[in-house]
PDB file of C-alpha atoms in Angstrom:
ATOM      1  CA  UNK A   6      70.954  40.607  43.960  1.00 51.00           C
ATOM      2  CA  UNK A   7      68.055  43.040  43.926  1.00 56.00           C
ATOM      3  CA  UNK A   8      64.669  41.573  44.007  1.00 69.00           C
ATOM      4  CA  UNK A   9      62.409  42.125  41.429  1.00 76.00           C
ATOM      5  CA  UNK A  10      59.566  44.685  41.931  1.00 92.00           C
ATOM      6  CA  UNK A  11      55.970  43.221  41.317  1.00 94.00           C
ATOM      7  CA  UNK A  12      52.872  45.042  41.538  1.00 95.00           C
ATOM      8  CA  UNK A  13      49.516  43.570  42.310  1.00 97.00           C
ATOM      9  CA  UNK A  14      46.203  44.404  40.589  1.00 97.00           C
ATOM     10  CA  UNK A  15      43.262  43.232  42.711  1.00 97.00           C
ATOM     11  CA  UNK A  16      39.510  42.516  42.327  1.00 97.00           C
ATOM     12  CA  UNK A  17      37.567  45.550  43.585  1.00 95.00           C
ATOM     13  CA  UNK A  18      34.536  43.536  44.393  1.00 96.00           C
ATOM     14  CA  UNK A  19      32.876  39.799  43.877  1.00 97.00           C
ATOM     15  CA  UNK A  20      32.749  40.016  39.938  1.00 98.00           C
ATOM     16  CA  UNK A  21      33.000  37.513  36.958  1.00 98.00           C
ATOM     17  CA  UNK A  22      35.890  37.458  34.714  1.00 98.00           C
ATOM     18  CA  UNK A  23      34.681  38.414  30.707  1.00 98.00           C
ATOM     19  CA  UNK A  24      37.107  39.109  28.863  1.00 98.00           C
ATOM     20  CA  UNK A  25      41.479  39.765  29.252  1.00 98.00           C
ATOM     21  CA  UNK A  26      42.941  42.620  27.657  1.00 97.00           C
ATOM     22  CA  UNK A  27      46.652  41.662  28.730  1.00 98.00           C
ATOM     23  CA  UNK A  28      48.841  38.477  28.229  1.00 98.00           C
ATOM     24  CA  UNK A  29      52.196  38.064  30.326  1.00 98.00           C
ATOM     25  CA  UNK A  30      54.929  40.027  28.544  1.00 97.00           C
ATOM     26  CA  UNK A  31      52.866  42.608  27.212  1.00 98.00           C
ATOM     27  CA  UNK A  32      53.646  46.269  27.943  1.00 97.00           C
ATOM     28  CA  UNK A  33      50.897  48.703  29.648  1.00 97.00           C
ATOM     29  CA  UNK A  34      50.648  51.948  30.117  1.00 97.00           C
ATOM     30  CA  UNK A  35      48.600  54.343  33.155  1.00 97.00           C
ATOM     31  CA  UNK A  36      44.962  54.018  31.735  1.00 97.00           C
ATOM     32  CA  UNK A  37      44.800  50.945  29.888  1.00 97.00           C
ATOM     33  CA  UNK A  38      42.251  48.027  30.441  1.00 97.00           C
ATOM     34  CA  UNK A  39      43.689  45.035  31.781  1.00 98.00           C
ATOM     35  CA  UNK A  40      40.626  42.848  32.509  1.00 98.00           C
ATOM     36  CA  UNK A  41      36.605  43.429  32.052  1.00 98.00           C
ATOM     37  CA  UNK A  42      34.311  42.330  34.915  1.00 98.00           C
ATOM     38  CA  UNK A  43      30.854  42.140  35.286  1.00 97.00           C
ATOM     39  CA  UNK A  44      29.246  42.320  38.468  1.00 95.00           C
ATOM     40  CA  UNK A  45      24.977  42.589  38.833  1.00 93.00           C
ATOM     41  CA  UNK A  46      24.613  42.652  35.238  1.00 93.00           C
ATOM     42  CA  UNK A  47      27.288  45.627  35.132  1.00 96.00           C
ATOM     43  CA  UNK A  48      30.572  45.770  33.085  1.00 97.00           C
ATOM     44  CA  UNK A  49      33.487  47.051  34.641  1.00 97.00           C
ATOM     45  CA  UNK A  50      36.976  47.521  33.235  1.00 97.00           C
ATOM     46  CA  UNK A  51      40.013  47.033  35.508  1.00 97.00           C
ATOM     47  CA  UNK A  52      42.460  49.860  34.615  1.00 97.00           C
ATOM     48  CA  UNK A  53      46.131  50.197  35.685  1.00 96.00           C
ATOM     49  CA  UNK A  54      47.276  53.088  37.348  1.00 95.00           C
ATOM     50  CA  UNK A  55      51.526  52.702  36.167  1.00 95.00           C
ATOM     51  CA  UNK A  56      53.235  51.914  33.183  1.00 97.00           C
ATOM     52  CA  UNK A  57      54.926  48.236  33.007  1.00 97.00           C
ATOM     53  CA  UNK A  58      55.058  45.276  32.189  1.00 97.00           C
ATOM     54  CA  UNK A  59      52.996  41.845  32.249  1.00 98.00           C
ATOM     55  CA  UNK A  60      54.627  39.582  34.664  1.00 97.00           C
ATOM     56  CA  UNK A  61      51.853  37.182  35.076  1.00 98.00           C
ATOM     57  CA  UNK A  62      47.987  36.803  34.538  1.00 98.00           C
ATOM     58  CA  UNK A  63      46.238  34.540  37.373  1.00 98.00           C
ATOM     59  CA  UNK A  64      42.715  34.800  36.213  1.00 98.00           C
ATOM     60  CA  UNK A  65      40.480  33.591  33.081  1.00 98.00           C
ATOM     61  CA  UNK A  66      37.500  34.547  31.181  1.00 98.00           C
ATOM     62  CA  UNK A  67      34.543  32.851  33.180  1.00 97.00           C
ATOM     63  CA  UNK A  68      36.184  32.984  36.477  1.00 98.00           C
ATOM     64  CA  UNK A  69      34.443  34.556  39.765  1.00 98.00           C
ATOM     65  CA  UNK A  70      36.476  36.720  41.624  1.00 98.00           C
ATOM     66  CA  UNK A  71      36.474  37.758  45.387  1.00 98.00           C
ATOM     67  CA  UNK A  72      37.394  40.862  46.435  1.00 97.00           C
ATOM     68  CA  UNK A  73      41.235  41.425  47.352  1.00 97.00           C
ATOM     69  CA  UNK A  74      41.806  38.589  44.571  1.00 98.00           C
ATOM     70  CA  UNK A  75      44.995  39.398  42.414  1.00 98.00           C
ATOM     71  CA  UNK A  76      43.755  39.489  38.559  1.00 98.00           C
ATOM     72  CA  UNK A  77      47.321  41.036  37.007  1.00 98.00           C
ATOM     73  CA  UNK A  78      50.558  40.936  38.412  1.00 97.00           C
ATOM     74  CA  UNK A  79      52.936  43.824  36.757  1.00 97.00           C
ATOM     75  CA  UNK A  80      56.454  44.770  36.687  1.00 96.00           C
ATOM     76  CA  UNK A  81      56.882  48.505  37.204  1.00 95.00           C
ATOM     77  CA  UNK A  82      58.623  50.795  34.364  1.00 91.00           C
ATOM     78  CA  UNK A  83      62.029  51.963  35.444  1.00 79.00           C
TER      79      UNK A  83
END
């Protein structure tokens, strides 16, 4: 049984969480805003990199984020 690929999108820096862009299931493509953060009065959209899919979300609007912290989780297109 082949085990599913995941990919990880992390937290860049210490930020709060303002807004998702992304619910689990929904399709993304390279380019598109997954999360907004704001960090020292700055916002700063989380972008992915590869098309896929939503697996799972593990943040929320209002949360504080360390750096290395996973925001997305996405399952690569084949």
């Amino acid at each position: 049984m082949a085990r599913e690929q995941v990919t990880e999108i992390l937290a860049e820096m210490v930020a709060n969480v303002l807004s998702l862009s992304v619910a689990p299931g929904d399709s993304v493509a390279p380019g598109d805003t997954v999360v907004l953060l704001e960090s020292m009065k700055m916002e700063i959209p989380v972008l992915v990199e590869i098309a896929g899919t939503v697996r799972a979300v593990k943040v929320a609007p209002g949360d504080v984020v360390q750096e290395g912290d996973i925001l997305v989780e996405l399952t690569p297109a084949t």
